[in-house]
Amino acid sequence: MRPKVDKDLLPMKAHYFFFNAGTAPVVPFMPTLAKQLGYSNVVVGTMYAILPVIGMLAKPLCGFIADRYQRHRSLFIAAEILTAVAFFAIMFTPAIPQQLPSVTFHCHAGGANFHFCTEDQCTLNEIERDYQDKALACKLNCPAQAFMWDIICKDWNTTGLCPPANDNADIDISATFTNLLVERNETSNEGCVFFSVPHIHAEVNGHNATMYCPKDKPYFSSICSMDCNDTYLDSKIADSPVISTTAAMGLYQFWWFFGMLIISWIGMAAVVSIGDAICFGILGERAHLYGKQRLYGSVGWGIFSILAGVLVDKMSNGVEKDYTIVFWMTAVLIGLDVVASMKLKHTQTHLSPNILKDVGQMFLSIRCLIFFIWCIFIGLGTALIWNFLFVHLETLGGCDATYMKTLQGFVMSIQCFCGELPFFFFSGWILKKIGHVNAMSMVLFGFGVRFILYSMLQDPWYVLPIELLNGVTFGLFYATMASYASIVAPPGTETTMQGLVGAIFEGVGVSVGSLIAGYLFDSIGGGHTFEIFGVAAFVAFIIHVCVQMYLQRHHSSSDTENGTVKYLAPTDAMHMLNDQEFLT
């Protein structure tokens, strides 16, 4: 006997697959791309604190417009197109101009060299590996003082240079370096790269010169800008301080990058809130089947996240990654999502005469308020994983970063296939067995375990088994959040309610979590940050359990059963809501 296929749900399944497949190549890599562009953890944290606020405003607004004007599918498809265009435009983010690297010029006791020092052992290793036996033709510009010109004119064996136009004229030097020497300080992490001048001969201001500085003359030293016409070397030794929040505000490159992120977040916010409402509308009395539709999103995310990671590693040269391929993947896959979404058959059967009033009643319910607070706490933890887990892994990976995007792809695949997918599939059964309240407690406990394990990581590859917990912290969480919101939503406000819950989760929880995580990462490092969040999650778990036990004993009503909320169809929930049984 052939299995019965519900053709009305096929476009919904296709949407979840293609939309998540389309966002998987870009969304997880945007924080690391921002770091590669030179922005500090604080800047990244600030951006990802603002983006969820944008989503918080966009979700309920788009939901309200869709419910009020009954334009769910049209607004849904428009948001998909907006998301694809904005992400694709990030590929054209202008490069931030880099200053020429600076080196220190020393000339004394018959010797001359240029050098720079750093505590970055990766940089020292790469220069030692790639340039130790390589000749470099470089041009340098060095500010000079009067006593330096005295040495140049008397001891450098050159004509045509003296006297200089003024005593503080710059020195332009052209030299070929044939030997780069890396020396490390055993008592500190600092090391220096020395560019030795062979036979101390060079071209100075267009004239051949012998850079000889006698012992009895003052120590000759100057900070010079150096251009070796080698982009990779320049990037390694350039004065590239991490761009602060204040500096970023003055860069049009930052505003292009951040602006496109904002537009894409608005698009994704509308797609997620309206899409879930459409899904529950099609399911009707079969709301418990939501997880079996949403799991196709996990499949799409898992497949294309690992593919994107492998392709980025394969198409990149050196340490800096080339993300071009991921933007093309996003454009194509979301384009297929638009085609699938045009096949959706959705008609809203209820129209609320006063959407804002009906939704506002939710804030009179103690259980709904606890649900909203729970969403905020989950958002705090989710922000740390979404925006800083990959940054933490790259820090742990150290100098050998050639495999990092592949590892990150595996991380996302395990999150999806081994974590989210089974929990989405069995979410209806789990919620029927343990109820929504116990599921909420389980999610908090899962976050605590996950964060403590992250804080103990030494080898980034050991992160892979930890990602199995994503089934609890995202798969079970998302099914619980979307299902609960659908149950308590008054008729005709389903899209608005999904948008409101999503706004609370992202706009408050993820926003604040991103800001806190950014500052903690900068001040105490990744390991301690995960440890603090892990302890906080365990504390929240204990408080949540105690509060629910108190409510069970003192506010018992027919909307509870053994301390859990019954898994009900939306219509049954509304009968309970009308009887004030949710408003305890």
XYZ file of C-alpha atoms in Angstrom:
584
model
C 0.000 0.000 0.000
C 1.437 3.322 -1.060
C 1.786 5.971 1.672
C -0.691 8.831 1.455
C 0.961 12.170 0.559
C -0.694 15.422 1.595
C -0.039 17.531 -1.476
C -1.132 20.733 0.302
C 1.855 20.379 2.634
C 4.472 19.705 -0.078
C 5.060 23.419 -0.891
C 5.436 24.110 2.850
C 8.027 21.367 3.191
C 9.825 22.716 0.116
C 9.816 26.225 1.595
C 11.403 25.116 4.857
C 14.031 23.131 2.935
C 15.010 25.794 0.392
C 14.830 28.816 2.704
C 16.996 27.216 5.373
C 19.304 25.803 2.692
C 19.604 29.317 1.263
C 20.398 31.037 4.545
C 22.747 28.287 5.815
C 25.702 29.347 3.603
C 25.657 32.967 4.807
C 24.069 33.490 8.239
C 26.596 31.493 10.335
C 29.610 33.016 8.561
C 28.650 36.697 8.844
C 30.242 37.212 12.311
C 33.514 35.630 11.159
C 33.405 37.680 7.949
C 32.997 40.816 10.083
C 36.021 39.764 12.138
C 38.000 39.169 8.927
C 37.094 42.680 7.787
C 38.776 43.944 10.948
C 35.863 44.709 13.284
C 36.294 44.003 17.002
C 34.211 41.572 19.061
C 32.447 44.579 20.558
C 31.478 45.866 17.086
C 30.237 42.405 16.085
C 28.328 42.083 19.350
C 26.799 45.529 18.905
C 25.681 44.742 15.350
C 24.104 41.497 16.480
C 22.441 43.307 19.358
C 20.805 45.762 16.944
C 19.801 43.223 14.283
C 17.391 41.296 16.540
C 15.807 44.595 17.601
C 15.151 45.256 13.917
C 13.654 41.770 13.721
C 11.615 42.461 16.855
C 10.008 45.453 15.157
C 9.617 43.757 11.785
C 8.040 40.473 12.922
C 4.890 41.741 14.641
C 4.532 44.584 12.138
C 4.639 42.201 9.159
C 2.368 39.781 11.026
C -0.118 42.569 11.746
C -0.121 43.713 8.105
C -0.604 40.133 6.883
C -3.490 39.497 9.308
C -5.103 42.896 8.774
C -5.038 42.929 4.967
C -5.082 39.164 4.358
C -1.974 39.311 2.159
C -0.021 36.487 3.758
C 1.395 34.818 0.652
C 2.218 38.053 -1.210
C 4.075 39.529 1.766
C 5.745 36.174 2.384
C 7.159 35.935 -1.152
C 8.223 39.597 -1.170
C 10.171 39.011 2.064
C 11.952 36.002 0.521
C 13.086 38.071 -2.455
C 14.215 40.913 -0.169
C 16.303 38.480 1.898
C 18.054 37.020 -1.149
C 18.854 40.419 -2.682
C 20.241 41.847 0.568
C 22.504 38.887 1.280
C 23.773 38.863 -2.296
C 24.598 42.568 -2.032
C 26.918 41.891 0.923
C 29.277 40.284 -1.588
C 29.912 43.771 -2.974
C 30.924 45.285 0.378
C 33.792 47.700 -0.413
C 37.155 46.757 1.054
C 38.393 48.837 3.960
C 41.583 50.639 2.835
C 44.641 49.360 4.660
C 47.556 51.535 5.653
C 51.048 50.527 4.594
C 52.801 48.428 7.246
C 55.298 50.125 9.534
C 58.741 48.799 10.416
C 61.526 50.128 12.611
C 64.781 51.147 10.887
C 67.952 50.696 12.960
C 71.399 51.778 11.796
C 74.320 51.634 14.246
C 77.788 50.182 14.712
C 78.206 49.401 11.022
C 74.964 47.454 10.596
C 71.507 48.308 9.296
C 68.196 46.451 9.457
C 64.472 46.949 9.393
C 62.280 44.980 11.776
C 58.830 44.692 13.271
C 57.708 42.847 16.410
C 54.447 41.125 17.306
C 52.962 38.748 19.869
C 51.000 36.939 17.135
C 52.815 33.618 16.866
C 50.762 32.636 13.816
C 52.090 35.668 11.920
C 55.671 34.866 12.925
C 55.292 31.223 11.845
C 53.767 32.127 8.481
C 56.459 34.708 7.631
C 59.199 32.327 8.694
C 57.705 29.571 6.547
C 56.907 31.582 3.426
C 59.595 34.304 3.269
C 62.741 32.966 4.911
C 64.506 32.285 1.581
C 62.592 34.736 -0.591
C 64.018 37.996 -1.974
C 61.840 41.053 -1.407
C 62.231 44.366 -3.247
C 60.746 47.021 -0.985
C 60.349 50.777 -0.867
C 60.436 52.576 2.469
C 59.701 56.097 3.602
C 61.381 57.120 6.852
C 61.014 60.427 8.712
C 64.442 61.873 9.580
C 65.856 64.311 12.069
C 68.736 66.760 11.651
C 71.375 64.503 13.272
C 70.341 61.676 10.930
C 71.041 63.817 7.874
C 74.411 64.627 9.385
C 75.206 60.872 9.436
C 73.802 60.363 5.929
C 75.821 63.193 4.436
C 79.088 62.284 6.156
C 79.041 58.485 6.371
C 76.718 57.003 3.746
C 79.152 57.548 0.895
C 76.672 59.178 -1.408
C 76.550 62.310 -3.527
C 73.608 64.352 -4.691
C 71.703 63.980 -1.439
C 73.270 66.713 0.574
C 72.483 69.181 1.728
C 68.777 68.206 2.122
C 66.036 70.684 1.354
C 65.406 70.887 5.105
C 66.760 69.154 8.168
C 63.557 67.128 8.638
C 63.171 65.868 5.056
C 62.032 62.241 4.711
C 64.350 59.499 3.519
C 63.081 57.331 0.650
C 64.894 54.002 0.574
C 64.731 51.209 -2.017
C 66.310 47.940 -0.901
C 66.255 44.237 -1.704
C 66.020 41.968 1.339
C 67.396 38.461 0.769
C 67.214 37.106 4.294
C 64.376 37.391 6.798
C 65.291 36.345 10.323
C 62.660 35.605 12.982
C 63.799 35.913 16.582
C 61.576 35.063 19.565
C 61.854 36.324 23.113
C 61.977 33.325 25.452
C 60.650 35.334 28.403
C 57.601 36.724 26.604
C 55.273 35.885 23.725
C 56.803 38.591 21.530
C 58.931 37.864 18.499
C 60.537 40.055 15.840
C 61.107 39.725 12.099
C 64.370 41.302 10.887
C 64.774 42.453 7.273
C 68.549 42.634 6.867
C 70.063 44.882 4.189
C 72.769 42.879 2.321
C 76.150 44.600 2.414
C 74.192 47.612 3.766
C 73.785 48.914 0.210
C 70.526 50.542 -0.907
C 69.130 53.344 -3.017
C 68.376 56.470 -0.989
C 66.297 59.243 -2.572
C 67.250 57.870 -5.984
C 71.002 57.686 -5.277
C 73.131 54.661 -4.432
C 74.267 54.692 -0.815
C 76.087 52.595 1.754
C 74.065 52.725 4.966
C 76.958 52.849 7.410
C 76.436 54.279 10.895
C 79.600 54.536 13.067
C 79.647 53.513 16.714
C 80.642 56.969 17.842
C 77.574 58.577 16.250
C 74.077 58.755 17.797
C 71.824 55.712 17.453
C 70.001 55.985 14.099
C 66.354 54.867 14.412
C 63.154 55.734 12.564
C 59.646 54.311 12.059
C 59.213 53.730 8.307
C 56.285 52.820 6.101
C 57.171 49.851 3.880
C 55.711 48.694 0.564
C 57.032 45.392 -0.817
C 54.298 45.032 -3.455
C 53.247 41.829 -1.683
C 49.612 41.964 -0.510
C 49.873 38.915 1.704
C 52.991 40.137 3.507
C 51.485 43.601 3.884
C 48.404 42.078 5.524
C 50.596 40.174 7.960
C 52.725 43.079 9.163
C 50.361 45.977 8.550
C 49.314 48.226 11.397
C 45.844 46.721 11.502
C 44.352 47.563 14.868
C 40.936 45.999 15.397
C 38.330 48.522 14.262
C 36.477 49.931 17.259
C 32.818 50.905 17.374
C 33.637 54.607 17.050
C 35.969 54.032 14.084
C 33.448 51.760 12.355
C 30.754 54.456 12.547
C 32.869 56.666 10.287
C 33.373 54.058 7.547
C 30.935 53.906 4.648
C 32.122 50.318 4.106
C 30.729 49.436 7.532
C 27.370 51.039 6.787
C 27.038 49.125 3.518
C 27.794 45.829 5.264
C 25.588 46.566 8.260
C 22.813 48.062 6.124
C 22.549 44.932 3.992
C 22.490 42.819 7.146
C 19.609 44.930 8.482
C 17.599 44.521 5.272
C 18.234 40.773 5.207
C 17.170 40.495 8.863
C 13.898 42.293 8.099
C 13.278 39.855 5.261
C 14.084 36.796 7.357
C 11.930 38.062 10.238
C 8.912 38.365 7.967
C 9.535 35.002 6.285
C 9.866 33.113 9.577
C 6.835 34.612 11.361
C 4.472 34.539 8.375
C 5.764 31.121 7.253
C 5.077 29.481 10.605
C 1.608 31.039 10.737
C 0.847 29.756 7.221
C 2.085 26.302 8.241
C -0.164 26.147 11.321
C -3.035 27.486 9.213
C -2.647 24.662 6.684
C -2.276 22.066 9.453
C -5.394 23.242 11.266
C -6.313 20.633 13.904
C -3.060 18.742 13.159
C -0.799 21.276 14.865
C 1.199 18.427 16.404
C 2.600 17.719 12.923
C 4.412 21.072 12.791
C 7.757 19.526 13.735
C 7.535 17.080 10.824
C 7.244 20.029 8.431
C 9.938 22.126 10.085
C 12.475 19.279 10.064
C 12.912 19.756 6.319
C 14.474 23.096 7.178
C 17.044 21.266 9.304
C 17.793 18.938 6.391
C 18.390 21.880 4.048
C 20.493 23.733 6.604
C 22.587 20.648 7.393
C 23.351 19.748 3.768
C 24.268 23.200 2.535
C 26.090 24.400 5.642
C 28.731 21.679 5.345
C 28.862 22.140 1.555
C 29.390 25.866 2.004
C 32.134 25.295 4.578
C 34.044 22.892 2.328
C 33.716 25.161 -0.719
C 34.930 28.245 1.181
C 38.021 26.349 2.368
C 38.721 24.969 -1.121
C 38.319 28.327 -2.863
C 40.367 30.357 -0.372
C 44.087 31.070 -0.572
C 45.961 31.607 2.662
C 44.370 32.401 5.999
C 41.750 34.893 4.768
C 38.627 33.235 3.415
C 36.857 33.946 0.139
C 33.092 33.859 0.759
C 31.965 34.606 -2.818
C 30.490 31.153 -3.415
C 28.153 31.324 -0.413
C 26.388 34.436 -1.711
C 25.709 32.759 -5.066
C 24.392 29.669 -3.274
C 22.004 31.846 -1.274
C 20.671 33.630 -4.353
C 19.960 30.383 -6.221
C 18.422 28.459 -3.312
C 16.121 31.252 -2.127
C 15.109 31.704 -5.764
C 13.911 28.086 -5.713
C 12.130 28.843 -2.439
C 10.184 31.642 -4.145
C 9.046 29.209 -6.849
C 7.898 26.688 -4.226
C 6.106 29.365 -2.182
C 4.013 30.358 -5.190
C 2.359 26.948 -4.900
C 1.168 27.517 -1.316
C -2.571 27.288 -0.755
C -3.437 29.279 2.348
C -6.671 30.998 3.288
C -7.135 32.454 6.760
C -10.565 31.476 8.051
C -10.665 33.877 11.005
C -10.335 37.644 11.054
C -9.928 39.347 14.395
C -11.876 42.631 14.636
C -9.296 44.006 17.089
C -5.959 42.278 16.674
C -4.003 44.452 19.100
C -6.576 44.058 21.873
C -6.763 40.285 21.449
C -2.990 39.874 21.467
C -2.675 42.288 24.396
C -4.765 39.900 26.513
C -1.821 37.500 26.472
C 0.091 39.834 28.782
C -2.609 39.368 31.452
C -1.786 35.675 31.723
C 0.835 34.652 34.284
C 1.681 31.536 32.292
C 2.055 33.528 29.091
C 4.294 36.062 30.839
C 6.500 33.226 32.103
C 6.560 31.861 28.561
C 7.710 35.243 27.225
C 10.455 35.500 29.896
C 11.552 31.960 29.010
C 11.857 33.021 25.365
C 14.109 35.902 26.448
C 16.433 33.617 28.419
C 16.659 31.178 25.518
C 17.478 34.128 23.254
C 20.379 35.121 25.518
C 21.961 31.688 25.141
C 21.141 31.355 21.457
C 22.928 34.647 20.737
C 26.153 33.285 22.206
C 26.006 30.192 19.985
C 24.886 31.920 16.796
C 27.353 34.797 16.920
C 30.390 33.640 18.889
C 30.723 29.847 18.781
C 32.650 29.988 15.493
C 34.813 32.839 16.793
C 35.663 30.649 19.806
C 36.525 27.686 17.564
C 38.820 29.823 15.396
C 40.612 31.036 18.519
C 41.088 27.435 19.683
C 42.253 26.440 16.179
C 45.252 28.771 16.413
C 47.507 29.059 13.387
C 46.213 26.062 11.455
C 43.009 27.591 10.098
C 42.962 25.897 6.682
C 40.356 23.353 7.837
C 38.238 25.723 9.949
C 35.310 26.342 7.582
C 35.084 22.606 6.915
C 34.922 21.988 10.676
C 32.273 24.677 11.040
C 30.309 23.021 8.248
C 30.453 19.706 10.125
C 29.301 21.517 13.270
C 26.189 22.806 11.528
C 25.487 19.455 9.882
C 25.590 17.605 13.211
C 23.428 20.315 14.736
C 20.837 19.690 12.044
C 20.940 15.973 11.185
C 21.803 14.507 14.583
C 20.254 17.197 16.762
C 17.393 19.201 15.301
C 16.011 16.666 12.834
C 15.102 13.866 15.294
C 13.745 16.344 17.839
C 11.607 18.114 15.246
C 10.341 14.729 14.053
C 9.381 13.555 17.532
C 8.474 16.995 18.939
C 4.721 16.330 18.762
C 5.126 13.055 20.662
C 7.505 14.627 23.208
C 5.162 17.544 23.904
C 2.219 15.194 24.346
C 4.206 13.075 26.807
C 5.899 15.714 28.963
C 3.980 18.884 28.145
C 5.199 22.327 27.176
C 6.274 23.420 30.658
C 8.563 20.435 31.247
C 9.936 20.883 27.721
C 10.835 24.481 28.599
C 12.742 23.302 31.677
C 14.550 20.658 29.634
C 15.728 23.295 27.140
C 17.217 25.461 29.898
C 19.036 22.466 31.368
C 20.354 21.546 27.906
C 21.810 25.040 27.470
C 23.592 24.746 30.822
C 25.245 21.450 29.886
C 26.161 22.694 26.421
C 27.815 25.898 27.608
C 29.839 24.199 30.354
C 31.155 21.693 27.803
C 32.129 24.562 25.460
C 34.047 26.215 28.295
C 36.136 23.040 28.732
C 37.152 22.736 25.057
C 40.860 22.637 24.197
C 40.743 21.014 20.738
C 38.114 22.552 18.406
C 37.304 19.144 16.874
C 35.879 17.961 20.199
C 33.000 20.382 19.660
C 31.320 17.890 17.308
C 29.735 15.574 19.921
C 28.566 18.598 21.930
C 26.463 19.685 18.941
C 24.107 16.749 19.535
C 22.589 18.924 22.275
C 21.325 21.295 19.580
C 18.354 18.953 19.314
C 17.272 20.043 22.778
C 18.429 23.677 22.724
C 16.991 24.503 19.293
C 14.876 21.666 17.892
C 12.760 21.110 20.997
C 12.857 24.803 21.887
C 11.588 26.013 18.510
C 8.821 23.423 18.316
C 7.727 24.311 21.855
C 7.803 28.054 21.200
C 5.919 27.931 17.886
C 3.375 25.385 19.156
C 2.633 27.253 22.400
C 2.245 30.541 20.520
C -0.168 28.931 18.072
C -2.217 27.383 20.888
C -2.739 30.579 22.872
C -3.271 32.909 19.871
C -6.871 34.187 19.526
C -8.458 33.411 16.113
C -7.295 35.775 13.395
C -4.115 36.787 15.255
C -1.983 33.716 14.539
C 0.564 35.527 12.381
C 0.741 38.484 14.752
C 1.274 36.135 17.706
C 4.047 34.222 15.951
C 5.676 37.542 15.134
C 5.336 38.769 18.730
C 6.916 35.635 20.199
C 9.700 35.714 17.623
C 10.268 39.395 18.408
C 10.580 38.695 22.128
C 12.985 35.821 21.477
C 15.226 37.680 19.016
C 14.531 41.343 19.634
C 15.046 41.142 23.381
C 16.839 37.850 24.126
C 19.217 37.524 21.185
C 19.828 41.280 21.087
C 20.850 41.600 24.735
C 22.731 38.292 24.578
C 24.820 39.476 21.622
C 25.777 42.683 23.387
C 26.731 40.929 26.629
C 28.626 38.157 24.822
C 30.601 40.661 22.729
C 31.862 42.546 25.771
C 32.626 39.348 27.709
C 34.541 37.814 24.778
C 36.699 40.931 24.543
C 37.348 41.201 28.272
C 37.636 37.618 29.594
C 37.803 35.374 26.508
C 35.557 32.694 25.057
C 36.042 29.913 27.603
C 35.089 32.028 30.626
C 32.163 33.565 28.718
C 30.656 30.145 28.027
C 31.227 29.178 31.648
C 29.308 32.227 32.919
C 26.429 31.584 30.501
C 26.362 27.909 31.513
C 26.024 28.695 35.218
C 23.321 31.274 34.410
C 21.381 28.664 32.417
C 21.437 26.214 35.333
C 20.218 28.952 37.682
C 17.399 29.825 35.243
C 16.483 26.125 35.029
C 16.142 25.844 38.821
C 14.093 29.051 39.059
C 11.799 27.941 36.222
C 11.127 24.570 37.850
C 10.397 26.201 41.225
C 8.046 28.795 39.733
C 6.111 26.163 37.790
C 5.788 23.997 40.909
C 4.440 27.012 42.788
C 1.905 27.742 40.036
C 0.840 24.108 39.983
C 0.067 24.186 43.687
C -1.491 27.656 43.987
C -2.990 28.325 40.558
C -4.228 24.913 39.543
C -6.883 25.045 36.850
C -8.086 22.936 33.980
C -5.322 24.213 31.670
C -2.804 22.131 33.629
C -2.338 18.444 33.867
C 0.390 16.978 36.058
C 2.206 20.312 36.004
C 2.220 20.646 32.218
C 0.199 22.481 29.613
C -1.907 20.128 27.560
C -1.032 19.793 23.884
C -4.195 21.197 22.331
C -5.445 22.282 18.968
C -5.831 26.056 18.619
C -9.616 25.857 18.744
C -9.596 23.938 22.028
C -7.106 26.398 23.458
C -9.399 29.267 22.548
C -12.331 27.693 24.396
C -10.043 27.540 27.428
C -8.913 31.117 26.863
C -12.534 32.308 26.709
C -13.171 30.584 30.044
C -10.207 32.540 31.496
C -8.374 29.275 32.162
C -5.162 30.543 30.586
C -5.422 33.878 32.374
C -4.540 32.589 35.827
